[in-house]
Short mmCIF file of C-alpha atoms and ligand atoms in Angstrom, two decimals:
data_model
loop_
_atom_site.label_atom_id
_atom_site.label_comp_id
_atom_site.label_asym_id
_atom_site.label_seq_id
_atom_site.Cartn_x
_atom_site.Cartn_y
_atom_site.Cartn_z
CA UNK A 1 7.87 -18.98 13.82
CA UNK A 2 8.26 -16.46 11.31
CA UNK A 3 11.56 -15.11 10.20
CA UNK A 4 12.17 -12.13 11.08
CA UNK A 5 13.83 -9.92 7.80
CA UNK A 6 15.07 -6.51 7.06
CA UNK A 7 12.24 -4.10 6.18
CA UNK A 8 11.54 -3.76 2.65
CA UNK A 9 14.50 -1.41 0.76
CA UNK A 10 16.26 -1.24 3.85
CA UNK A 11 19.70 -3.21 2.95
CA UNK A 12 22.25 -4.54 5.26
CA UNK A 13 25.76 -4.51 3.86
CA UNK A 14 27.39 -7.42 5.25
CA UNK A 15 30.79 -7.45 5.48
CA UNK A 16 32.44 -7.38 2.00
CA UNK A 17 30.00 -4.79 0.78
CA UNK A 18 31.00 -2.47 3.94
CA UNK A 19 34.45 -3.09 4.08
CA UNK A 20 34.12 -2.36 -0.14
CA UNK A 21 31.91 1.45 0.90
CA UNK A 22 34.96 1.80 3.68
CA UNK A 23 37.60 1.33 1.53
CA UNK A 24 36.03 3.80 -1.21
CA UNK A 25 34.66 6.63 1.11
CA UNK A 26 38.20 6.28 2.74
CA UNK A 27 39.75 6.77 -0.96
CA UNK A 28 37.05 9.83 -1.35
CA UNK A 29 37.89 11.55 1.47
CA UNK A 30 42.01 11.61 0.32
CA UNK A 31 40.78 13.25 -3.05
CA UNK A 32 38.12 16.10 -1.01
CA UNK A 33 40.74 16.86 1.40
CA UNK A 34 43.14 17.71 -1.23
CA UNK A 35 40.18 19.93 -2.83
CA UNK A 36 39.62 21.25 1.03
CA UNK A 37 36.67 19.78 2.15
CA UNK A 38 35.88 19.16 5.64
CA UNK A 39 34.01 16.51 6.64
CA UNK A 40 30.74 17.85 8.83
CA UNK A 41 28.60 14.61 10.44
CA UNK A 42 24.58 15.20 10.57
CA UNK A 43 21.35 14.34 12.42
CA UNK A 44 19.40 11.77 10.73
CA UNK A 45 16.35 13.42 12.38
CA UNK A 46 15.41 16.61 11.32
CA UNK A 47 12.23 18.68 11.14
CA UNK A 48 9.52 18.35 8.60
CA UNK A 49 9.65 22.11 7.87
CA UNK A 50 13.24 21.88 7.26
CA UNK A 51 12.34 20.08 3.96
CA UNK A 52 9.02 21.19 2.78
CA UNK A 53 11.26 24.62 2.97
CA UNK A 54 13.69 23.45 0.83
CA UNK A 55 13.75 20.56 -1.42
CA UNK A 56 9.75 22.06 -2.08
CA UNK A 57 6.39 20.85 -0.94
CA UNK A 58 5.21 20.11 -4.97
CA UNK A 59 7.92 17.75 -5.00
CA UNK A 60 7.84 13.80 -4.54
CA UNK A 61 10.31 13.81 -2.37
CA UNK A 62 7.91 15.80 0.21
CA UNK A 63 4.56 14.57 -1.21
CA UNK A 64 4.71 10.78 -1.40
CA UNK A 65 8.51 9.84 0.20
CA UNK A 66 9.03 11.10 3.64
CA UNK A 67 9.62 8.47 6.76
CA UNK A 68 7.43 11.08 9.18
CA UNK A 69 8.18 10.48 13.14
CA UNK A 70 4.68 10.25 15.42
CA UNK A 71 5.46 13.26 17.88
CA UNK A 72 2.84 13.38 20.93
CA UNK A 73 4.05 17.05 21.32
CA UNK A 74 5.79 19.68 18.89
CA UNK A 75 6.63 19.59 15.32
CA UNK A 76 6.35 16.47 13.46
CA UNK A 77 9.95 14.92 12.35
CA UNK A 78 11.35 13.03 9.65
CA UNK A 79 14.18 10.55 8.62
CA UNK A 80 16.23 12.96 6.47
CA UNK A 81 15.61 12.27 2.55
CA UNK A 82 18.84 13.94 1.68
CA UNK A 83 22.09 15.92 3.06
CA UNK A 84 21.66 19.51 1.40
CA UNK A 85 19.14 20.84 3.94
CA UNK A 86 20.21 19.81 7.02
CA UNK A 87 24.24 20.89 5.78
CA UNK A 88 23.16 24.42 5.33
CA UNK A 89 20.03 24.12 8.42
CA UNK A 90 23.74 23.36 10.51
CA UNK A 91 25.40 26.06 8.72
CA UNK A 92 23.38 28.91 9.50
CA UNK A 93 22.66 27.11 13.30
CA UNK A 94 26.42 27.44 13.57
CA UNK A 95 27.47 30.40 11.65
CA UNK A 96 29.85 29.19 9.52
CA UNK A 97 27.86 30.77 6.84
CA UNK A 98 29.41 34.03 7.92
CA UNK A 99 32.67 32.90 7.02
CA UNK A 100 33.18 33.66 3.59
CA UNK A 101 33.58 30.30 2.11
CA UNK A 102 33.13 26.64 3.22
CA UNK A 103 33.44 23.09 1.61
CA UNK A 104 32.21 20.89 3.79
CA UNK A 105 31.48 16.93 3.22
CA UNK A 106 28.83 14.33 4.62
CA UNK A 107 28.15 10.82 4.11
CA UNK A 108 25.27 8.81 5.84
CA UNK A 109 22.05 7.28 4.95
CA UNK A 110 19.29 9.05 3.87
CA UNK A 111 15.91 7.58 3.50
CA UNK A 112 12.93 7.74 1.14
CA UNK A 113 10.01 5.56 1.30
CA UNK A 114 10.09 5.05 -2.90
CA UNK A 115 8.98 1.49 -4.70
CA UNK A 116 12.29 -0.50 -4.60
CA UNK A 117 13.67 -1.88 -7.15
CA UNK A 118 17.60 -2.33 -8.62
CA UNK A 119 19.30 0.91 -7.57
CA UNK A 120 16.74 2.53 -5.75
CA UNK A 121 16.30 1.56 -1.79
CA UNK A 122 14.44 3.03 0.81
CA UNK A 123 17.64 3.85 3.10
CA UNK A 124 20.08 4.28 0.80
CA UNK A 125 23.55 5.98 1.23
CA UNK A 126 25.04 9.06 -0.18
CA UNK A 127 28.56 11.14 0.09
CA UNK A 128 27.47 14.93 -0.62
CA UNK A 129 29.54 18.13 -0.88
CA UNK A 130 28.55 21.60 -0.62
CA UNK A 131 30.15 24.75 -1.52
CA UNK A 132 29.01 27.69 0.59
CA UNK A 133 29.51 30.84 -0.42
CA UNK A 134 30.85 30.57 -3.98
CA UNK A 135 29.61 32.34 -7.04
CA UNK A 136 30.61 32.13 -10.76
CA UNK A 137 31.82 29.82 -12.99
CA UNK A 138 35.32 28.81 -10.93
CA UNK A 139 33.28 27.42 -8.50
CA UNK A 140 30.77 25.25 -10.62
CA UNK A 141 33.98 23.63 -12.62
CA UNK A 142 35.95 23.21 -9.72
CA UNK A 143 32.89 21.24 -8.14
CA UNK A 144 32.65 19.02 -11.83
CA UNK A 145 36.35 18.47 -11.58
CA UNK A 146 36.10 17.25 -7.81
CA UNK A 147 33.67 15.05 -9.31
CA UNK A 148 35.83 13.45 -11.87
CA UNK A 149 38.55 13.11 -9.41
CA UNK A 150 36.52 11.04 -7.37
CA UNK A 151 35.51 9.14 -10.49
CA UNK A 152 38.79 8.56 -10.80
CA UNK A 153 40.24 7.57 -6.99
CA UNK A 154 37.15 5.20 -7.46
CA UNK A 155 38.20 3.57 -10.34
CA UNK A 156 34.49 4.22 -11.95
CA UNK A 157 34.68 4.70 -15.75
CA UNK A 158 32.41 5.25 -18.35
CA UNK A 159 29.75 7.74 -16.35
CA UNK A 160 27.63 10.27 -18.43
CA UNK A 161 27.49 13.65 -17.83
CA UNK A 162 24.53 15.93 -18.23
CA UNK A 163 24.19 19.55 -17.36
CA UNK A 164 21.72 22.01 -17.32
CA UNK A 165 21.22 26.17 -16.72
CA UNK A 166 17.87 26.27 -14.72
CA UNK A 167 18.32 30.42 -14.59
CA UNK A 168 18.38 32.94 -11.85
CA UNK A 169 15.78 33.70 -10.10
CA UNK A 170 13.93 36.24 -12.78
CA UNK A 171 14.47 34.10 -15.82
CA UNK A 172 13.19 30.72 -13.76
CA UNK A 173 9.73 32.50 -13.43
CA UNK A 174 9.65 33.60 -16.67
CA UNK A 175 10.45 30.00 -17.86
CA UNK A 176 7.95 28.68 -15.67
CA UNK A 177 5.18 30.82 -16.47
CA UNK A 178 5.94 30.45 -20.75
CA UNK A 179 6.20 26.10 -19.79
CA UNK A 180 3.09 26.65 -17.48
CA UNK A 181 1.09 28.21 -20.21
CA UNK A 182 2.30 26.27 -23.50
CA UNK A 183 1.34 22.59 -21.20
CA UNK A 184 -2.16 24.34 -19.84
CA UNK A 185 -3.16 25.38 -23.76
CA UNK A 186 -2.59 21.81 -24.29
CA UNK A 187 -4.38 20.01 -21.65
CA UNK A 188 -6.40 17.81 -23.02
CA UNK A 189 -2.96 15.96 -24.52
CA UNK A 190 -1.93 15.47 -20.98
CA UNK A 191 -3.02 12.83 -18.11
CA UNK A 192 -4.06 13.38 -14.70
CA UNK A 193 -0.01 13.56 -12.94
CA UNK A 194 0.83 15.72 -15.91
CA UNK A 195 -1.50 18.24 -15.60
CA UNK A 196 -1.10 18.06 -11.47
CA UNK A 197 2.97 18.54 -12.58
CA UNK A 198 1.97 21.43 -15.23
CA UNK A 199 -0.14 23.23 -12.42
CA UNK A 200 1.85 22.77 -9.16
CA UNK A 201 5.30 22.59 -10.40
CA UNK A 202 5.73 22.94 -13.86
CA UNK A 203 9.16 22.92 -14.83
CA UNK A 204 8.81 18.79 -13.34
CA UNK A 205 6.88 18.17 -16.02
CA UNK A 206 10.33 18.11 -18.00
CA UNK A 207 11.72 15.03 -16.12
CA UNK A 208 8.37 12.87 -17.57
CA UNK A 209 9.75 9.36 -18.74
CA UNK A 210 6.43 9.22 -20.80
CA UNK A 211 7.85 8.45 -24.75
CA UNK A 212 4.77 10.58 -25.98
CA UNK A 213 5.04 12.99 -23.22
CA UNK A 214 8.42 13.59 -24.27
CA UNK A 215 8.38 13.83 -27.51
CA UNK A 216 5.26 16.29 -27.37
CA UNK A 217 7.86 18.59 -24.96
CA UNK A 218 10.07 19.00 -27.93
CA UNK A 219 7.81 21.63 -29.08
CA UNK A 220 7.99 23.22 -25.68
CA UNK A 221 9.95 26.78 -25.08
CA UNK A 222 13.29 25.90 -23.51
CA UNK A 223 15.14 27.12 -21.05
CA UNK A 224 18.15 28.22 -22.68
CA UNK A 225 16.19 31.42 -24.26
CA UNK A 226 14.87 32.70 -21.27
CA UNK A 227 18.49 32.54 -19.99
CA UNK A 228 19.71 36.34 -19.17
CA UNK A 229 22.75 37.52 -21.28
CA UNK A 230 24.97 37.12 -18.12
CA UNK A 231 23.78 33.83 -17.45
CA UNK A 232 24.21 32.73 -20.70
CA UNK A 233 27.74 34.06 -21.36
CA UNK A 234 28.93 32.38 -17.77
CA UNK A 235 26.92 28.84 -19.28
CA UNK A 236 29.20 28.68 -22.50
CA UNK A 237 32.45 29.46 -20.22
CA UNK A 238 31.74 26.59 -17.86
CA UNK A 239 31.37 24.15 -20.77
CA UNK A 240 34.89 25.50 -22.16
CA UNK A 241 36.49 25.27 -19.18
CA UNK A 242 35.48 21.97 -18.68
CA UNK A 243 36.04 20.63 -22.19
CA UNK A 244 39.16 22.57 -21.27
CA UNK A 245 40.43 19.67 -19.09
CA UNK A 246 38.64 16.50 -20.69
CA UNK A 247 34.79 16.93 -19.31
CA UNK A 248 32.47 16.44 -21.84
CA UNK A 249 29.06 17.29 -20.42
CA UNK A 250 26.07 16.82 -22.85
CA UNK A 251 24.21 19.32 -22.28
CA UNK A 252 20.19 18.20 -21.83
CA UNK A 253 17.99 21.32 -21.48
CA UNK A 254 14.72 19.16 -20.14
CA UNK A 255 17.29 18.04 -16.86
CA UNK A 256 15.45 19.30 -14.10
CA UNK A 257 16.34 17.75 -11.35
CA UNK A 258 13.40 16.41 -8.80
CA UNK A 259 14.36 18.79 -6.00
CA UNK A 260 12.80 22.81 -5.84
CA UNK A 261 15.93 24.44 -4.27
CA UNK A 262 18.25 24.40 -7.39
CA UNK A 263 18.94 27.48 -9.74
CA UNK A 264 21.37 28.10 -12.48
CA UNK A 265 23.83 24.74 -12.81
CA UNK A 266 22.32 21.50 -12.55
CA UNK A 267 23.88 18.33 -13.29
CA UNK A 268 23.83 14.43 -13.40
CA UNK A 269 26.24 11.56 -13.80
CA UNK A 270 24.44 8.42 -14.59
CA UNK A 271 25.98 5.24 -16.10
CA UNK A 272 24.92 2.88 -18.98
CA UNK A 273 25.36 -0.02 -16.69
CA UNK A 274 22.55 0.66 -13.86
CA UNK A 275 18.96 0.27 -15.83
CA UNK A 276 16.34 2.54 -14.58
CA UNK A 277 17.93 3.56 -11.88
CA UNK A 278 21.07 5.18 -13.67
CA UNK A 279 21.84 8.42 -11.74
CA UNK A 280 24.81 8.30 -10.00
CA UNK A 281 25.54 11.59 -8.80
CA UNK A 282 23.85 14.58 -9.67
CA UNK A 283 23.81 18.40 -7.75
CA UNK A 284 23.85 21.57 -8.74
CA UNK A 285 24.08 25.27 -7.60
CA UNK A 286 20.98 26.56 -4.99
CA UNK A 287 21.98 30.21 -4.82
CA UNK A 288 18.57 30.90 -2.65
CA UNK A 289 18.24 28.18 -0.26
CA UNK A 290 20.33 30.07 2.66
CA UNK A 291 18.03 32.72 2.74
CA UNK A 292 14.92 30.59 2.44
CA UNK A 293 16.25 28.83 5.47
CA UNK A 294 17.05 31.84 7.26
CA UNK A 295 20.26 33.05 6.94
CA UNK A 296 21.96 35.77 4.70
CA UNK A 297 22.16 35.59 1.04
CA UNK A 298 24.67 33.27 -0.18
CA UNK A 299 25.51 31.32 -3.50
CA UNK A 300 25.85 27.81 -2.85
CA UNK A 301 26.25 24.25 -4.85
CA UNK A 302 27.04 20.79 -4.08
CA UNK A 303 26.25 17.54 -5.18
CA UNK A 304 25.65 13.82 -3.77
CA UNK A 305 26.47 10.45 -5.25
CA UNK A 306 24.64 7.26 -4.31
CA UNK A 307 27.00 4.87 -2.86
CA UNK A 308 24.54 1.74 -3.19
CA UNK A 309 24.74 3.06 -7.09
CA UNK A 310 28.65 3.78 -7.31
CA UNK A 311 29.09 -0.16 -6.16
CA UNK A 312 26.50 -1.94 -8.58
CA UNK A 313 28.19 0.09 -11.45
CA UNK A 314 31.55 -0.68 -10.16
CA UNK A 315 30.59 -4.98 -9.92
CA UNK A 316 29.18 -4.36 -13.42
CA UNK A 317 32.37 -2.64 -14.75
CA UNK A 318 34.36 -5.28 -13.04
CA UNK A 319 31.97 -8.40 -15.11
CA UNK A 320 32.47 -6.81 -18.06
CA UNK A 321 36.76 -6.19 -18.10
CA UNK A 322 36.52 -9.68 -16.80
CA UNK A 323 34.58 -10.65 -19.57
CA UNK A 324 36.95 -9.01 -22.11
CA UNK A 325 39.75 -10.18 -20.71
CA UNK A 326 38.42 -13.25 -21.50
CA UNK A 327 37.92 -12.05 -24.88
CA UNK A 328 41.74 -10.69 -25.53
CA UNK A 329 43.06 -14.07 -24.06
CA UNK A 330 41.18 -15.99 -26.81
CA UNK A 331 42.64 -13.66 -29.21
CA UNK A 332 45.79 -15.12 -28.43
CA UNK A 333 44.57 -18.97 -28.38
CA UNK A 334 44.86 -21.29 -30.94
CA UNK A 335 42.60 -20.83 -34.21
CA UNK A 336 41.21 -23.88 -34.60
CA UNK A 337 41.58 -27.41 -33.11
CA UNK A 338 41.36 -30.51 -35.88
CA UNK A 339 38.42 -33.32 -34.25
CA UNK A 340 38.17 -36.77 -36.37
CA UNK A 341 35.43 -38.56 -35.51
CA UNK A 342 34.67 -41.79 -35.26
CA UNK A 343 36.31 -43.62 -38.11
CA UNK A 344 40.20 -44.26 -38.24
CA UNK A 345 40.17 -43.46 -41.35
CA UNK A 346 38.77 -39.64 -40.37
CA UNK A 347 41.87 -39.66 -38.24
CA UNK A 348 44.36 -40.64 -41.17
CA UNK A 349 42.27 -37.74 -43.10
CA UNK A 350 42.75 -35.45 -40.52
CA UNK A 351 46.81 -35.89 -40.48
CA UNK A 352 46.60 -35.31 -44.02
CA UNK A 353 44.68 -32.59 -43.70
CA UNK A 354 46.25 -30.73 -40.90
CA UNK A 355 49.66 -31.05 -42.51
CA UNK A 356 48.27 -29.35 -45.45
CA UNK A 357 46.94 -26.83 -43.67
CA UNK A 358 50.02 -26.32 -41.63
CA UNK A 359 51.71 -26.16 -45.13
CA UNK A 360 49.73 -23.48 -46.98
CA UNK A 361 49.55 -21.59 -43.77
CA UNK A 362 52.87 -21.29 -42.04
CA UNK A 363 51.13 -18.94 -39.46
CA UNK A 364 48.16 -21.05 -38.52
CA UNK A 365 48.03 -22.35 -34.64
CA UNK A 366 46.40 -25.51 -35.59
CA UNK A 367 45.90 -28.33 -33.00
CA UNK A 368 44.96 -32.08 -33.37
CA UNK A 369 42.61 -33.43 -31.41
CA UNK A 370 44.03 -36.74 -29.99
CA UNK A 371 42.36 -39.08 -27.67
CA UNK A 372 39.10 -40.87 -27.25
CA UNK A 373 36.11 -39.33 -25.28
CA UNK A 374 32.78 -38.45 -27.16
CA UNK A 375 31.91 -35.10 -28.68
CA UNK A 376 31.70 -33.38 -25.41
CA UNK A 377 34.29 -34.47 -24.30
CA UNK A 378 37.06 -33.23 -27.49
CA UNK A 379 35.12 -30.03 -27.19
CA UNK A 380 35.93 -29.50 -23.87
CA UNK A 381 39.60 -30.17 -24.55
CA UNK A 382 39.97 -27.80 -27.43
CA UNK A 383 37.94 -24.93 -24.98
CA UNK A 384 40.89 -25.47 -22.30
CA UNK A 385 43.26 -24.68 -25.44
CA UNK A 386 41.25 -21.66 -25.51
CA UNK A 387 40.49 -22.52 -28.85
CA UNK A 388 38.47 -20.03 -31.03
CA UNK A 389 36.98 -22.96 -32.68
CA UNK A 390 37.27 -26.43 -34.00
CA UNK A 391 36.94 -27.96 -37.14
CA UNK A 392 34.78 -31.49 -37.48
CA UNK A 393 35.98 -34.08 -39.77
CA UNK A 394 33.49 -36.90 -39.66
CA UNK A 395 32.53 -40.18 -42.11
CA UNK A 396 29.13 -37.42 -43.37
CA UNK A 397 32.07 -34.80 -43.71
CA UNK A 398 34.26 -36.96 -45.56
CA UNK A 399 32.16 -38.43 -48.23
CA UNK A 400 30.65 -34.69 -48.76
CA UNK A 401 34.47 -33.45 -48.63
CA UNK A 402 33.69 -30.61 -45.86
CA UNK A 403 34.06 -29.95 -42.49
CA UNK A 404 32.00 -28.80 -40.19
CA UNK A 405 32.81 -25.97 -38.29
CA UNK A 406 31.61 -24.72 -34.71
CA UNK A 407 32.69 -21.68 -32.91
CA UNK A 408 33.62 -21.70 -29.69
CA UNK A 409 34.18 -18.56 -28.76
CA UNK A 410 31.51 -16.21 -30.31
CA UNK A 411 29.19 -13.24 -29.67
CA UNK A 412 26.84 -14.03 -30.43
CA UNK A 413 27.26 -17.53 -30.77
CA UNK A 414 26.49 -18.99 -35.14
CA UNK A 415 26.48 -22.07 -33.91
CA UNK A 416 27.82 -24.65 -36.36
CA UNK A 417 28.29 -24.55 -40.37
CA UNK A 418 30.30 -26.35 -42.83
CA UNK A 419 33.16 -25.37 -45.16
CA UNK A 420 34.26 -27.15 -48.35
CA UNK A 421 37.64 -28.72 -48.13
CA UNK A 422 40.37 -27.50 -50.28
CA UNK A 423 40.80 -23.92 -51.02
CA UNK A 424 37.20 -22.55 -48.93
CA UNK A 425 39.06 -23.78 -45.84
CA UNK A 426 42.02 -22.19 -46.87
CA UNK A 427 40.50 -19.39 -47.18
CA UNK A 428 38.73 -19.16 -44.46
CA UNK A 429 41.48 -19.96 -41.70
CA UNK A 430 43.38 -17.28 -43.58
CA UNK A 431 40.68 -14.86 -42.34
CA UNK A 432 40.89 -16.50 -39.28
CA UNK A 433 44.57 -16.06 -38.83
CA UNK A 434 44.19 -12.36 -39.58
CA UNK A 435 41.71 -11.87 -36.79
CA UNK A 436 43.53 -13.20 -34.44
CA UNK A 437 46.25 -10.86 -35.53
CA UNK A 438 44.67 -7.69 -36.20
CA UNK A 439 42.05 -8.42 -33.16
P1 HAM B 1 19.38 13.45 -5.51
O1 HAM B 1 19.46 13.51 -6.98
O2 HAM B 1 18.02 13.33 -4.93
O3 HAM B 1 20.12 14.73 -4.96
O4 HAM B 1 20.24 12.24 -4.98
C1 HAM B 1 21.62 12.14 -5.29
C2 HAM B 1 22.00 10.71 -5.59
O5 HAM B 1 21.58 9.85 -4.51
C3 HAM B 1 21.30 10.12 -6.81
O6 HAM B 1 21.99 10.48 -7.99
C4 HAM B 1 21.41 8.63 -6.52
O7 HAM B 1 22.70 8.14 -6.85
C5 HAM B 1 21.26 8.57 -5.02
N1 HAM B 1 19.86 8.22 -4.67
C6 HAM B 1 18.79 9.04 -4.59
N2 HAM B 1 17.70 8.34 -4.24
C7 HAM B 1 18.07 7.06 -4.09
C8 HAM B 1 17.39 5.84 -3.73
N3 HAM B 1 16.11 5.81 -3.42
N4 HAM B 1 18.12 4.70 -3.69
C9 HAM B 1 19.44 4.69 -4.00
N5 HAM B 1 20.13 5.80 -4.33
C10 HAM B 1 19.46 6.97 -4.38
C11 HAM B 1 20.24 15.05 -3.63
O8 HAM B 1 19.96 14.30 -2.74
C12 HAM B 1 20.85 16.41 -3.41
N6 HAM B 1 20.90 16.63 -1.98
C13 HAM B 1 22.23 16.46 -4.05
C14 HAM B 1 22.89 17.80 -3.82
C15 HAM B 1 23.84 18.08 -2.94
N7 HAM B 1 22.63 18.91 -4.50
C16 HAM B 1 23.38 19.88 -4.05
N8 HAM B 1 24.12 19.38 -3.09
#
């Protein structure tokens, strides 16, 4: 009988890898508490309209992605792709939109039938906040900084973070009609999805990963001059502020963001460690998406990390300290280990030798290789000294007076090569020594 599996992109954490989410979304919720976030839990079933009003029926998320429920009755349902819509569908349901402000938290899967591959599931889970009710430029750092705090609690390091000022309302459609126009002069440079992008939904266009596409865009009228002088003015205070206290966004004028409700602020942490798949985190402010869903007019941002993406970089962080680690310990090993082969007399030679060494070189960690055992076997022996290498003294070695030397502790690895007795090695080790100690 066939096995029965988990459907493609659809993930079960087993144990360790829950346990690992528990343990982090517990140490999450400590840092948005402190930042006063509550925690609101949502349907995983909400209405198609819900979406194609919000995150945009030109996007991918709506045209190719959504899990739709059959419905013999009534209007047809999905599996939520994301946590912004339904948070503010439930805010306006419940009115706490008419309370001035609200931070309010989520975390759940969301689903979105997308090719798998590393990073990128079909049920996948995120942790998003939103800030309702908020305008101005306190607001967009104090969401940043919540970010890095998490960062922190998490223990993530290294994450990249882009920004982007997508404009207001008025300067968004004049961007989009100037990007609209410059891409339709140009059409015969573009393919088919371009020119489906450049008509539908231009400003997408931006977030091609097509090298020639990309490059061609360079030439394109950016954002940041359509910008009003207000909007400006409030984009260069948010990067102070947050340069202010140690954020140092890059700021990327094509970062769109694959989602229609944003305006103004957009962002994106993505890490070095993930491949294609490197977003991490990314939000932004959606100042009209209340009133598009019903309610009254009210400034809002927020932003969502990936958990599935916070753990892979976390295991890859964790490789790599190991891996230096590693590294520093060798620093501290012995510099060389002394192998005669065969011959006695290459072991007579190599007393001789290391004593001479030892003599010219009161600071060298040099070890003799004693004992019987083949090649493999001595080389294995001078690895658990964590040597950094060893040096060969053979019968071919002897009559050519060299020794051969292979590293074994090297990225990337030389292989072997030979040094001349006498003042070379000397030489050489002394380099060695300083290495060690400057390394
Ligand atoms: P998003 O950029 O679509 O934004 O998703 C946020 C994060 O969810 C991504 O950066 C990534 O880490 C993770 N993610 C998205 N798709 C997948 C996938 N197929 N597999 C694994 N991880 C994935 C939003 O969803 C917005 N609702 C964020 C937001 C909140 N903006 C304002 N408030």
């Amino acid at each position: 009988m066939k096995s029965l599996q988990s459907v493609r992109g659809m993930h079960d954490l087993l144990p360790e890898q829950a346990e690992s989410m528990q343990r982090l979304v517990q140490g999450a919720s400590d840092v948005l508490a402190g930042f006063g976030y509550r925690l609101i839990q949502l349907p995983l079933i909400e209405q198609f309209e819900l979406f194609a009003r919000s995150v945009g029926e030109h996007t991918d998320v709506i045209g190719k992605e959504m899990y739709t429920l059959a419905q013999s009755d009534g209007d047809p349902l999905v599996l939520r792709p994301e946590g912004t819509a339904g948070c503010v569908r439930a805010a306006i349901q419940h009115g706490l939109v008419r309370t001035p402000q609200q931070r309010l938290w989520y975390h759940g899967p969301m689903f979105r039938h997308e090719r798998p591959q590393k990073g990128r599931q079909r049920q996948f889970w995120q942790l998003g906040v939103e800030a309702l009710g908020m305008q101005g430029v306190a607001s967009e750092a104090e969401l940043l900084l919540l970010g890095a705090s998490l960062w922190r609690a998490m223990g993530l390091k290294g994450l990249r973070l882009e920004i982007n000022h997508l404009g207001g309302a008025e300067s968004r459609a004049h961007y989009r009609q100037a990007l609209q126009e410059w891409l339709l002069v140009r059409a015969d440079q573009w393919d088919g999805e371009i020119m489906e992008r450049a008509r539908s939904n231009p400003l997408r266009v931006l977030d091609s990963k097509d090298e020639a596409v990309r490059t061609a865009l360079g030439e394109a009228p950016q954002i940041s001059e359509f910008l009003s002088d207000a909007e400006r003015a409030g984009f260069a205070e948010l990067l102070e502020v947050l340069r202010e206290n140690d954020l140092d966004p890059q700021v990327n004028t094509h970062l769109v963001r694959g989602l229609d409700y944003y305006t103004g602020v957009v962002f994106e942490w993505s890490s070095d460690r993930l491949g294609a798949q490197s977003a991490v985190c990314a939000g932004g402010r959606y100042d009209e998406l209340v009133e598009q869903l019903g309610g009254q007019p009210t400034p809002c941002l927020g932003f969502a990390l990936g958990w599935e993406r916070v753990m892979l970089h976390l295991d890859a962080q964790a490789e790599a300290e190991t891996e230096a680690a590693a590294g520093d310990s060798r620093d501290s090993a012995v510099d060389a280990v002394l192998i005669p082969l065969g011959e006695a007399s290459a072991s007579r030679r190599a007393i001789l030798m290391a004593n001479q060494l030892r003599t010219e070189l009161p600071g060298l960690h040099l070890v003799m290789d004693i004992g019987g055992g083949n090649l493999a076997k001595k080389l294995r022996r001078a690895d658990r000294l964590r040597a950094r290498q060893v040096l060969l003294l053979g019968e071919d070695e002897m009559e050519r007076g060299v020794v051969s030397v292979k590293l074994l502790y090297d990225a990337p690895p030389q292989g072997q090569f030979e040094v001349a007795q006498g003042s070379a090695l000397l030489e050489y080790l002394r380099t060695s020594i300083h290495e060690r100690g400057s390394g």
